[in-house]
Amino acid sequence: MTELQAVANIVRSRTSFYIDGNCTLVASLTDRRDIRLRVFQLNCKMADAEEKARQEKLAAARKRVEQMKKKKNKKAAEPKKDDSGATETPPPEAAEAAAADTAAESTENKPTEATPDDETADDKAVIEENTDNSSPSATPSLAQQSKMRSTSFRAGSGSGTGTASPAPFSPDGDTAPDIYRKHVARIEELEKENKRLAKEVTDADKRWNKAEQELSDLRDADGESTAKTGSNTEVEKLKSEVASLQRQNTQLQQQVSRGLGHGHRPSVSVVSPPSELQADLDSKTATIESMEIEISKLKTRVDRQETGASSEREQVTALEEKLARAEAAAGKAQRELQDVKHNLERATEKAVREGSERSSAETKVKTLEHEAEELRATKEELEKKADGLDKKVTTLTTLHKEQDARSQTLRKEKERADKELEELRTKVEKLDSENIKLRSRKSAEGGGGLDDEGVDELENEERLRLERKIRSLEKEVHDLRSGAWIEKRREMEATSPSFQDVDLTGGSMGPTPHKKHSGGGFGDFLTSGLNALAGGGDDEGFMDDDDEDFDEDAFRKAQDEEQQKRIERIKEIKRSLKHWEGWRLDIVDTRRGGGEGIGDIFDV
C-alpha cells in the first residue's frame, strides 16, 4: 500500500485526478507514461520479492530432498555389503553363490534405475507441500488486486446519486475506465510472464541439481571401475600362474609315463622314491583344482562386473544427455531473464530520454521565441528601409520622367533641324536648276547685262557658302544622333556650372565665349537656351546617391524648393515676353557668314 500511495502522490502532482480510500482512479489521466513506468517498476519489485520467497522455499525443499537421498544411499549400501560377504563362500558352494550374486545384482540394478523417478516424485511432493503450506499465508496477486479495484470502482460509480457525469477523455480519445482496463490487462500479462519465467527457473534448478547428483554417482562408479581394473590384473596373474602349473603338471605326467614304460631299464635321474612323487603329484592336482575353482569364480565375477559397467555407461550417457538438456534450458532461461532485464532498462532509458527531450523542447521553444522577437525587430527595420527606398524610387521616377521630357524636346528639335536641312537641300537644288536655266538663258542671249566671270564668282561664293552651311548642319545632325552633344554638355557644365548668358541682341561677343562655344553649332545653342530656361545643368550627382545615411526629408524639401524656383523663372520669362510683342528679331546681319560658332542666317 505504501508503494501505491507513492504512485498516487506522483499522479496527483502530475495529473488531474484523485484517489479515494479504495485506490480507484476517478478523473482523466493526462500523463500516462509516468504512471505506466511507475506501475511497471512496482510490478518488477513485487516480482523480485516473489522470486526471492520462491527461491528460499526451493532451497528448503532441496535440503529435504538431499537428506532423503542420503538416507536412500545408506539403505542401498547395506545390500552391497551383503553381496560382497556372499561372494566369500567356500569352494564347494561356488555355483550357488554365483547364481545368488547375479540375482542380487539384477535386483540392485532395478532399484538404482528406479531411483531417479522416485527422486522426481519426492521433489514434486515436497514442492507441492511447500506451495500448500505457503498458499494460505500468501497475499493476493497484482491481478487479483487490480480486479478488486476495478469491481470497487464500478460499484462506487454505480452507487452514486444523481446522473453520473460523462467520463473524461484522454488526448487519444479513450476514457479513464478504458485506460485503467488497459493498464490492468497489461499488468496481468506481465504477472503471467513473470510466473512463467519463475517456473522455468525452478525447473532449470531442479534439472541442474539432478545432473549434479548423477555426476556424483558416476564419479563413484568410476572409482569402483578403477578397483575392478586392479582385480582384473590380479586375475591375469593367477591365470599366468595356473598356466605355468599346468605346464609343470604335464611335464611330470610325461616323466611318470616314461618311467612306467621303461621299467626294465634302471633310471639314473630318478633319485626320490615313487611314493614321494605320488604325494607331490596329489598335492599339486589338489592345488590345481582349487585354482580352477577360483578361476571360474573370478570369470563369473568379471562377467558380472562387465555387465554392470556397460549398464553404468549407458546410465552415464543418459545422464550426460540430461545434463546437456538441463544446461540448455538453464541457458535459455538465463537469456530470457536477461532479455527481460534489457527490456526494463530500455523502458527506463526511454522514460529518461523522453524527460530530457521534453526539457530540450522547452529550451528550444524559448530560443525560438527569442529568435522570433529578433526577427520581428529586423522586419520592422527592413520595412522602414523599404519605405525609404520606395520614396527614393518615387523621386527617381519623377526625375526620370523629367529627363524623358527633356530628351523628347531635344528629339523634336533634332527632327526640326532635319526638316530644315532637307528644305535647304531642296532650295539648293532649286537654285542650281535656276542657275543652270539662267546660264542657258544668258548664253542664248549673248551675255547681255552682267559679265560671265562676275556671275561665276558669285555663283561659286554662293555655292561654297551653301556647302559650308550644309556641312555644318550635317555635323550637327550627326552629333545629335550620336549623342556627342551630351558629352559636350557635361564638359561645359564641369567647366562652368553656373548659368550661361546668351546675347541675342546682335552685339559683338567677347573672345572668351567664342573660344568656349567654337565648334558647338546649333546643338550648343539649343542646350544653352534650355539651360537658360531650366536653370542650370547641374544634374550630376543626382543619381549617384549611394549613401546609406540619405536624408529623405531634406531631399524632398530641396526638390520642392528647386521646383518652385523653376516655376517662378518660367513665369518671369513669360511675363517678360509681353514686352516684346510686336517686335521682330533681326539677326541676319549679325550672323551673316556663320562666324563666332553660330550658324549662318541668310535670305533666299
XYZ file of C-alpha atoms in Angstrom:
604
model
C 0.000 0.000 0.000
C 2.896 2.368 0.619
C 4.072 1.914 -2.963
C 0.557 2.567 -4.260
C 0.326 5.699 -2.094
C 3.652 6.910 -3.568
C 2.243 6.353 -7.053
C -0.882 8.246 -6.028
C 1.199 11.222 -4.816
C 3.190 11.285 -8.090
C -0.013 11.102 -10.101
C -1.669 13.844 -8.048
C 1.233 16.190 -8.751
C 1.288 15.465 -12.489
C -2.326 14.582 -13.392
C -5.800 15.955 -12.810
C -7.376 13.044 -10.897
C -7.666 11.973 -7.239
C -7.632 8.620 -5.429
C -10.248 7.589 -2.883
C -9.992 5.075 0.002
C -10.029 2.010 -2.286
C -7.216 3.435 -4.516
C -9.515 3.710 -7.559
C -8.724 6.077 -10.426
C -11.505 8.652 -10.777
C -10.535 11.504 -13.145
C -8.830 11.670 -16.513
C -5.196 10.669 -16.989
C -3.129 13.381 -18.555
C 0.319 11.941 -18.144
C 0.082 8.151 -18.663
C 3.708 7.483 -19.380
C 4.887 8.217 -15.825
C 2.103 6.040 -14.402
C 2.983 3.165 -16.719
C 6.639 3.379 -15.788
C 5.879 3.521 -12.043
C 3.437 0.589 -12.252
C 5.978 -1.394 -14.244
C 8.659 -0.704 -11.611
C 6.272 -1.746 -8.809
C 5.418 -4.893 -10.714
C 9.115 -5.698 -11.111
C 9.758 -5.105 -7.387
C 6.898 -7.377 -6.370
C 8.038 -9.999 -8.856
C 11.555 -9.832 -7.372
C 10.144 -10.285 -3.860
C 8.075 -13.256 -5.002
C 11.107 -14.761 -6.714
C 13.167 -14.395 -3.519
C 10.473 -16.133 -1.464
C 10.233 -18.920 -4.023
C 13.982 -19.367 -4.076
C 14.040 -19.678 -0.275
C 11.298 -22.292 -0.417
C 13.141 -24.160 -3.153
C 16.354 -24.135 -1.095
C 14.497 -25.680 1.859
C 12.951 -28.285 -0.442
C 16.365 -29.102 -1.892
C 17.786 -29.661 1.579
C 14.981 -32.074 2.369
C 15.491 -33.924 -0.915
C 19.229 -34.224 -0.275
C 18.580 -35.664 3.184
C 16.181 -38.200 1.696
C 18.734 -39.119 -0.978
C 21.416 -39.658 1.664
C 19.095 -41.975 3.576
C 18.368 -43.937 0.386
C 22.069 -44.208 -0.422
C 22.746 -45.601 3.059
C 19.992 -48.156 2.603
C 21.382 -49.137 -0.832
C 24.916 -49.523 0.605
C 23.821 -52.248 3.089
C 22.702 -54.805 0.405
C 26.002 -54.224 -1.434
C 27.893 -55.300 1.710
C 25.740 -58.407 1.917
C 26.619 -59.208 -1.707
C 30.363 -58.864 -1.006
C 30.010 -61.224 2.008
C 28.168 -63.761 -0.100
C 30.988 -63.888 -2.646
C 33.457 -65.115 0.008
C 31.914 -68.633 0.247
C 33.866 -71.965 0.382
C 34.786 -73.642 -2.894
C 32.113 -76.370 -2.949
C 29.303 -73.758 -2.966
C 30.711 -71.618 -5.843
C 27.909 -72.203 -8.347
C 25.171 -71.391 -5.840
C 26.983 -68.191 -4.759
C 27.386 -67.087 -8.398
C 23.675 -67.590 -9.029
C 22.803 -65.663 -5.879
C 25.183 -62.859 -6.874
C 23.612 -62.475 -10.326
C 20.120 -62.390 -8.820
C 21.138 -59.843 -6.202
C 22.876 -57.706 -8.810
C 19.791 -57.671 -11.009
C 17.692 -56.643 -8.028
C 20.214 -53.924 -7.171
C 20.202 -52.569 -10.719
C 16.425 -52.327 -10.738
C 16.122 -50.174 -7.653
C 19.030 -47.993 -8.753
C 17.314 -47.468 -12.091
C 14.090 -46.615 -10.354
C 15.712 -44.083 -8.021
C 15.514 -41.066 -10.438
C 11.756 -41.487 -10.796
C 11.385 -41.795 -7.046
C 13.540 -38.726 -6.552
C 11.462 -36.696 -9.033
C 8.287 -37.872 -7.307
C 9.728 -36.895 -3.938
C 10.756 -33.480 -5.304
C 7.258 -32.908 -6.640
C 5.710 -33.952 -3.357
C 7.993 -31.622 -1.402
C 7.285 -28.685 -3.738
C 3.523 -29.323 -3.537
C 3.752 -29.426 0.246
C 5.677 -26.137 0.232
C 3.166 -24.498 -2.076
C 0.269 -25.838 0.007
C 1.870 -24.512 3.158
C 2.653 -21.126 1.623
C -0.666 -20.595 -0.208
C -2.860 -19.764 2.822
C -0.447 -17.138 4.142
C 0.364 -15.548 0.739
C -1.166 -12.188 -0.169
C -3.400 -11.848 -3.304
C -1.523 -11.230 -6.549
C -1.467 -7.961 -8.511
C -4.036 -9.303 -10.983
C -6.471 -10.083 -8.140
C -5.835 -6.688 -6.556
C -6.464 -4.941 -9.902
C -9.716 -6.919 -10.362
C -10.819 -5.976 -6.858
C -10.051 -2.335 -7.593
C -11.966 -2.422 -10.880
C -15.012 -4.001 -9.186
C -14.885 -1.455 -6.356
C -14.555 1.354 -8.912
C -17.610 0.091 -10.804
C -19.582 -0.351 -7.610
C -18.620 3.138 -6.426
C -19.529 4.723 -9.745
C -22.847 2.818 -9.939
C -23.939 3.576 -6.357
C -23.531 7.365 -6.769
C -26.678 9.501 -6.563
C -27.907 11.542 -9.474
C -26.807 11.370 -13.077
C -23.180 10.331 -13.431
C -21.009 12.793 -15.291
C -19.527 11.509 -18.543
C -16.067 10.037 -18.193
C -13.279 12.410 -19.157
C -11.419 11.750 -22.340
C -7.717 11.364 -22.800
C -5.803 13.071 -25.643
C -6.121 9.780 -27.623
C -9.932 9.680 -27.229
C -10.041 6.931 -24.511
C -11.906 7.360 -21.256
C -10.368 6.827 -17.831
C -12.002 3.371 -17.281
C -10.730 2.222 -20.690
C -7.223 3.374 -19.862
C -7.445 1.691 -16.440
C -8.605 -1.574 -18.032
C -5.732 -1.445 -20.486
C -3.272 -0.952 -17.628
C -4.833 -3.832 -15.683
C -4.632 -6.135 -18.705
C -1.013 -5.166 -19.256
C -0.174 -5.787 -15.581
C -1.856 -9.206 -15.712
C 0.138 -10.135 -18.799
C 3.362 -9.088 -17.088
C 2.465 -11.100 -13.972
C 1.789 -14.184 -16.064
C 5.088 -13.705 -17.845
C 6.926 -13.352 -14.520
C 5.268 -16.508 -13.165
C 6.178 -18.449 -16.273
C 9.792 -17.292 -16.058
C 9.974 -18.172 -12.344
C 8.585 -21.622 -13.075
C 11.129 -22.160 -15.816
C 13.918 -21.063 -13.458
C 12.768 -23.538 -10.794
C 12.586 -26.341 -13.364
C 16.076 -25.497 -14.556
C 17.358 -25.538 -10.964
C 15.796 -28.960 -10.415
C 17.371 -30.325 -13.570
C 20.693 -28.868 -12.583
C 20.582 -30.479 -9.116
C 19.640 -33.832 -10.623
C 22.505 -33.592 -13.073
C 24.910 -32.811 -10.224
C 23.663 -35.851 -8.266
C 24.022 -38.066 -11.306
C 27.532 -36.780 -11.879
C 28.486 -37.618 -8.298
C 27.085 -41.137 -8.774
C 29.016 -41.504 -11.998
C 32.193 -40.432 -10.259
C 31.624 -43.088 -7.582
C 31.040 -45.675 -10.316
C 34.278 -44.617 -11.992
C 36.120 -45.238 -8.684
C 34.641 -48.722 -8.465
C 35.633 -49.419 -12.085
C 39.245 -48.499 -11.239
C 39.107 -51.029 -8.359
C 37.762 -53.582 -10.826
C 40.691 -52.965 -13.159
C 43.030 -53.790 -10.215
C 41.178 -57.080 -9.654
C 41.466 -57.833 -13.392
C 45.259 -57.552 -13.136
C 45.208 -59.998 -10.210
C 43.100 -62.401 -12.288
C 45.591 -62.226 -15.119
C 48.447 -63.014 -12.706
C 46.542 -66.001 -11.371
C 45.846 -67.178 -14.903
C 49.541 -67.000 -15.723
C 50.386 -68.986 -12.562
C 47.752 -71.606 -13.417
C 49.177 -71.943 -16.914
C 52.685 -72.418 -15.523
C 51.434 -75.029 -13.049
C 49.579 -76.843 -15.820
C 52.741 -76.957 -17.848
C 54.665 -78.379 -14.877
C 51.921 -80.967 -14.326
C 52.075 -82.151 -17.917
C 55.827 -82.439 -17.717
C 55.580 -84.517 -14.528
C 52.937 -86.767 -16.038
C 55.117 -87.348 -19.085
C 58.052 -88.242 -16.858
C 55.897 -90.703 -14.869
C 54.620 -92.374 -18.042
C 58.134 -92.695 -19.360
C 59.297 -94.268 -16.082
C 56.470 -96.836 -16.139
C 57.057 -97.818 -19.837
C 60.750 -98.430 -19.393
C 60.784 -100.252 -16.042
C 63.448 -102.822 -17.088
C 65.960 -100.009 -17.552
C 67.380 -98.612 -14.399
C 66.825 -94.788 -14.234
C 69.755 -92.749 -13.241
C 67.854 -89.369 -12.914
C 65.123 -90.715 -10.579
C 66.502 -90.276 -7.132
C 63.336 -89.954 -4.970
C 61.095 -92.948 -4.488
C 57.764 -93.122 -6.361
C 55.694 -92.692 -3.189
C 57.030 -89.190 -2.631
C 56.364 -88.293 -6.243
C 52.832 -89.547 -5.961
C 52.175 -87.457 -2.865
C 53.645 -84.412 -4.532
C 51.523 -85.018 -7.585
C 48.371 -85.390 -5.498
C 49.036 -82.138 -3.687
C 49.652 -80.351 -6.953
C 46.490 -81.734 -8.507
C 44.556 -80.548 -5.440
C 46.046 -77.073 -5.763
C 45.239 -77.072 -9.496
C 41.611 -77.978 -8.821
C 41.292 -75.277 -6.185
C 42.874 -72.776 -8.580
C 40.445 -73.779 -11.348
C 37.538 -73.220 -8.967
C 38.904 -69.780 -8.082
C 39.438 -69.017 -11.778
C 35.810 -69.913 -12.544
C 34.672 -67.665 -9.686
C 36.826 -64.847 -10.974
C 35.476 -65.319 -14.506
C 31.884 -65.114 -13.314
C 32.751 -62.079 -11.242
C 34.474 -60.416 -14.217
C 31.457 -61.099 -16.444
C 29.143 -59.683 -13.822
C 31.287 -56.566 -13.440
C 31.453 -56.096 -17.215
C 27.657 -56.226 -17.495
C 27.375 -53.750 -14.601
C 29.940 -51.454 -16.239
C 28.015 -51.496 -19.547
C 24.761 -50.580 -17.769
C 26.576 -47.859 -15.847
C 27.999 -46.498 -19.108
C 24.519 -46.330 -20.554
C 23.383 -44.508 -17.444
C 26.346 -42.129 -17.762
C 25.466 -41.316 -21.376
C 21.804 -40.784 -20.449
C 22.803 -38.565 -17.554
C 25.153 -36.587 -19.791
C 22.316 -36.027 -22.262
C 20.037 -34.929 -19.420
C 22.768 -32.626 -18.144
C 23.193 -31.064 -21.596
C 19.425 -30.549 -21.852
C 19.321 -29.023 -18.388
C 22.209 -26.691 -19.227
C 20.479 -25.646 -22.463
C 17.228 -24.976 -20.592
C 19.121 -23.042 -17.906
C 20.914 -21.001 -20.576
C 17.595 -20.309 -22.299
C 16.028 -19.202 -19.018
C 19.076 -17.028 -18.320
C 18.810 -15.446 -21.756
C 15.101 -14.790 -21.288
C 15.810 -13.243 -17.897
C 18.499 -11.054 -19.463
C 16.045 -10.066 -22.214
C 13.516 -9.042 -19.580
C 16.198 -7.009 -17.797
C 17.222 -5.382 -21.085
C 13.589 -4.524 -21.830
C 13.239 -2.946 -18.402
C 16.453 -0.969 -18.891
C 15.221 0.179 -22.293
C 11.919 1.297 -20.770
C 13.748 3.304 -18.086
C 16.122 4.777 -20.667
C 13.164 5.665 -22.869
C 11.450 7.418 -19.961
C 14.654 9.338 -19.140
C 15.088 10.217 -22.813
C 11.522 11.479 -23.053
C 12.082 13.676 -19.998
C 15.299 15.075 -21.464
C 13.580 15.609 -24.822
C 10.787 17.461 -23.073
C 13.247 19.759 -21.292
C 15.215 20.267 -24.512
C 11.963 21.046 -26.348
C 11.124 23.718 -23.751
C 14.557 25.292 -24.160
C 14.128 25.163 -27.939
C 10.745 26.891 -27.636
C 12.323 29.665 -25.565
C 15.151 30.121 -28.064
C 12.676 30.152 -30.951
C 10.566 32.796 -29.214
C 13.679 34.915 -28.683
C 14.618 34.464 -32.350
C 11.057 35.370 -33.382
C 11.293 38.634 -31.420
C 14.623 39.421 -33.067
C 13.128 38.643 -36.481
C 10.199 40.971 -35.757
C 12.618 43.776 -34.854
C 14.664 43.160 -38.008
C 11.436 43.010 -40.021
C 10.368 46.422 -38.714
C 13.779 47.870 -39.551
C 13.624 46.369 -43.034
C 10.115 47.760 -43.522
C 11.395 51.220 -42.599
C 14.272 50.841 -45.045
C 11.848 49.597 -47.701
C 9.656 52.675 -47.179
C 12.710 54.906 -47.562
C 13.732 53.051 -50.707
C 10.190 53.383 -52.088
C 10.372 57.124 -51.533
C 13.732 57.210 -53.275
C 12.259 55.236 -56.152
C 9.353 57.690 -56.472
C 11.726 60.649 -56.527
C 13.960 58.917 -59.058
C 10.947 58.082 -61.240
C 9.929 61.754 -61.209
C 13.469 62.735 -62.165
C 13.457 60.084 -64.861
C 10.197 61.461 -66.242
C 11.620 64.976 -66.312
C 14.713 63.661 -68.088
C 12.482 61.864 -70.605
C 10.580 65.081 -71.224
C 13.848 66.923 -71.843
C 15.087 64.206 -74.186
C 11.774 64.347 -76.087
C 12.107 68.100 -76.526
C 15.667 67.614 -77.783
C 14.433 64.920 -80.162
C 11.802 67.279 -81.503
C 14.432 69.971 -82.031
C 16.594 67.464 -83.866
C 13.688 66.478 -86.126
C 13.014 70.125 -86.800
C 16.681 70.640 -87.740
C 16.486 67.597 -90.051
C 13.461 69.093 -91.757
C 15.222 72.425 -92.164
C 18.235 70.624 -93.643
C 16.019 68.834 -96.160
C 14.314 72.113 -97.035
C 17.705 73.757 -97.538
C 18.808 70.914 -99.778
C 15.686 71.280 -101.863
C 16.331 75.023 -102.042
C 19.943 74.401 -103.137
C 18.726 72.044 -105.822
C 16.213 74.650 -106.965
C 18.908 77.319 -107.020
C 21.179 75.037 -109.024
C 18.417 74.410 -111.516
C 17.624 78.134 -111.714
C 21.323 78.885 -112.099
C 21.557 76.427 -114.950
C 18.497 77.997 -116.512
C 19.989 81.473 -116.154
C 23.261 80.319 -117.709
C 21.479 78.766 -120.599
C 19.390 81.894 -120.972
C 22.460 84.173 -120.860
C 24.339 82.011 -123.274
C 21.344 82.223 -125.575
C 21.052 85.997 -125.178
C 24.760 86.507 -125.721
C 25.755 87.857 -122.340
C 23.584 90.918 -122.174
C 23.691 92.558 -118.753
C 26.373 91.200 -116.497
C 29.775 89.781 -117.060
C 30.007 85.943 -117.130
C 33.047 85.930 -114.898
C 31.360 88.003 -112.195
C 28.345 85.749 -112.312
C 30.557 82.699 -111.994
C 32.330 84.194 -108.988
C 29.033 84.993 -107.301
C 27.774 81.534 -108.044
C 30.942 79.972 -106.677
C 30.766 82.061 -103.500
C 27.132 81.209 -103.059
C 27.836 77.525 -103.669
C 30.730 77.485 -101.200
C 28.638 79.213 -98.594
C 25.808 76.764 -99.090
C 28.237 73.832 -98.908
C 29.640 75.145 -95.635
C 26.143 75.556 -94.302
C 25.193 72.028 -95.372
C 28.357 70.576 -93.810
C 27.736 72.351 -90.503
C 24.117 71.182 -90.480
C 25.163 67.608 -91.286
C 27.729 67.764 -88.467
C 25.094 68.991 -86.024
C 22.706 66.247 -87.117
C 25.453 63.660 -86.709
C 26.291 64.997 -83.241
C 22.642 64.883 -82.231
C 22.233 61.324 -83.478
C 25.472 60.005 -81.964
C 24.970 61.696 -78.569
C 28.177 63.693 -78.648
C 26.249 66.767 -77.505
C 25.710 65.074 -74.113
C 29.477 64.761 -73.522
C 29.985 68.375 -74.616
C 27.243 69.452 -72.299
C 28.886 67.624 -69.370
C 32.240 69.233 -70.191
C 30.620 72.638 -70.299
C 28.786 72.014 -67.006
C 32.042 70.849 -65.379
C 33.900 73.970 -66.532
C 31.070 76.456 -65.947
C 28.344 75.073 -63.678
C 26.646 78.490 -63.360
C 24.019 79.936 -65.689
C 25.028 80.767 -69.240
C 24.085 84.117 -70.701
C 23.390 84.271 -74.419
C 23.482 87.605 -76.248
C 20.560 87.609 -78.674
C 20.672 91.395 -79.444
C 23.347 91.106 -82.125
C 26.156 92.745 -80.184
C 29.722 91.648 -80.598
C 30.530 88.632 -78.480
C 33.738 88.520 -76.460
C 36.652 86.283 -77.232
C 36.091 84.021 -74.260
C 32.570 82.903 -75.280
C 33.903 82.435 -78.806
C 36.555 80.054 -77.548
C 34.110 78.237 -75.350
C 31.438 77.738 -77.978
C 33.582 77.404 -81.069
C 32.509 74.321 -82.990
C 29.346 73.892 -80.886
C 26.938 74.995 -83.556
C 23.196 74.730 -83.387
C 23.212 71.974 -80.731
C 25.170 74.140 -78.277
C 22.782 76.963 -78.956
C 19.834 74.728 -78.119
C 21.480 73.421 -74.943
C 22.352 76.950 -73.835
C 18.770 78.054 -74.391
C 17.404 75.082 -72.487
C 19.830 75.721 -69.639
C 18.725 79.331 -69.537
C 15.052 78.248 -69.355
C 15.545 75.270 -66.954
C 18.056 76.917 -64.694
C 21.459 75.287 -64.985
C 22.666 71.872 -65.974
C 23.917 70.585 -62.651
C 22.251 67.169 -62.798
C 25.346 65.235 -61.948
C 25.359 63.585 -58.605
C 21.563 63.378 -58.628
C 21.557 59.705 -59.381
C 24.785 58.977 -57.537
C 23.144 58.771 -54.161
C 24.563 55.612 -52.731
C 24.954 56.938 -49.222
C 23.153 54.839 -46.633
C 22.521 57.970 -44.468
C 20.173 59.508 -47.043
C 18.016 62.258 -45.574
C 14.724 61.917 -47.402
C 13.052 64.931 -45.829
C 15.921 67.253 -46.745
C 15.980 65.847 -50.266
C 12.232 66.361 -50.635
C 12.472 69.934 -49.340
C 15.351 70.745 -51.705
C 13.436 69.256 -54.617
C 10.309 71.251 -53.778
C 12.329 74.464 -53.481
C 14.048 73.824 -56.815
C 10.689 73.116 -58.467
C 9.241 76.353 -57.095
C 12.270 78.335 -58.286
C 11.985 76.794 -61.754
C 8.276 77.632 -61.939
C 8.997 81.214 -60.848
C 11.717 81.583 -63.529
C 9.349 80.302 -66.217
C 6.671 82.743 -65.024
C 9.146 85.649 -65.109
C 10.242 84.720 -68.652
C 6.610 84.541 -69.767
C 5.880 87.932 -68.156
C 8.919 89.496 -69.861
C 7.795 88.151 -73.270
C 4.833 90.543 -73.153
C 7.222 93.482 -73.569
C 8.438 92.040 -76.913
C 5.037 91.798 -78.521
C 5.084 93.465 -81.995
C 8.853 93.271 -82.324
C 10.802 91.184 -84.823
C 14.188 89.631 -84.126
C 16.523 90.627 -86.966
C 19.795 88.754 -86.670
C 20.538 88.378 -90.340
C 23.323 90.970 -90.393
C 24.929 89.820 -87.143
C 25.067 86.178 -88.191
C 25.943 86.597 -91.797
C 28.877 84.390 -92.765
C 28.442 81.907 -89.895
C 31.147 83.434 -87.697
C 31.742 83.093 -83.993
C 30.477 79.491 -83.867
C 26.884 80.470 -84.777
C 25.131 79.139 -87.825
C 24.695 81.380 -90.870
C 21.316 83.068 -91.496
C 20.609 84.320 -94.999
C 17.730 85.390 -97.199
C 16.733 83.347 -100.220
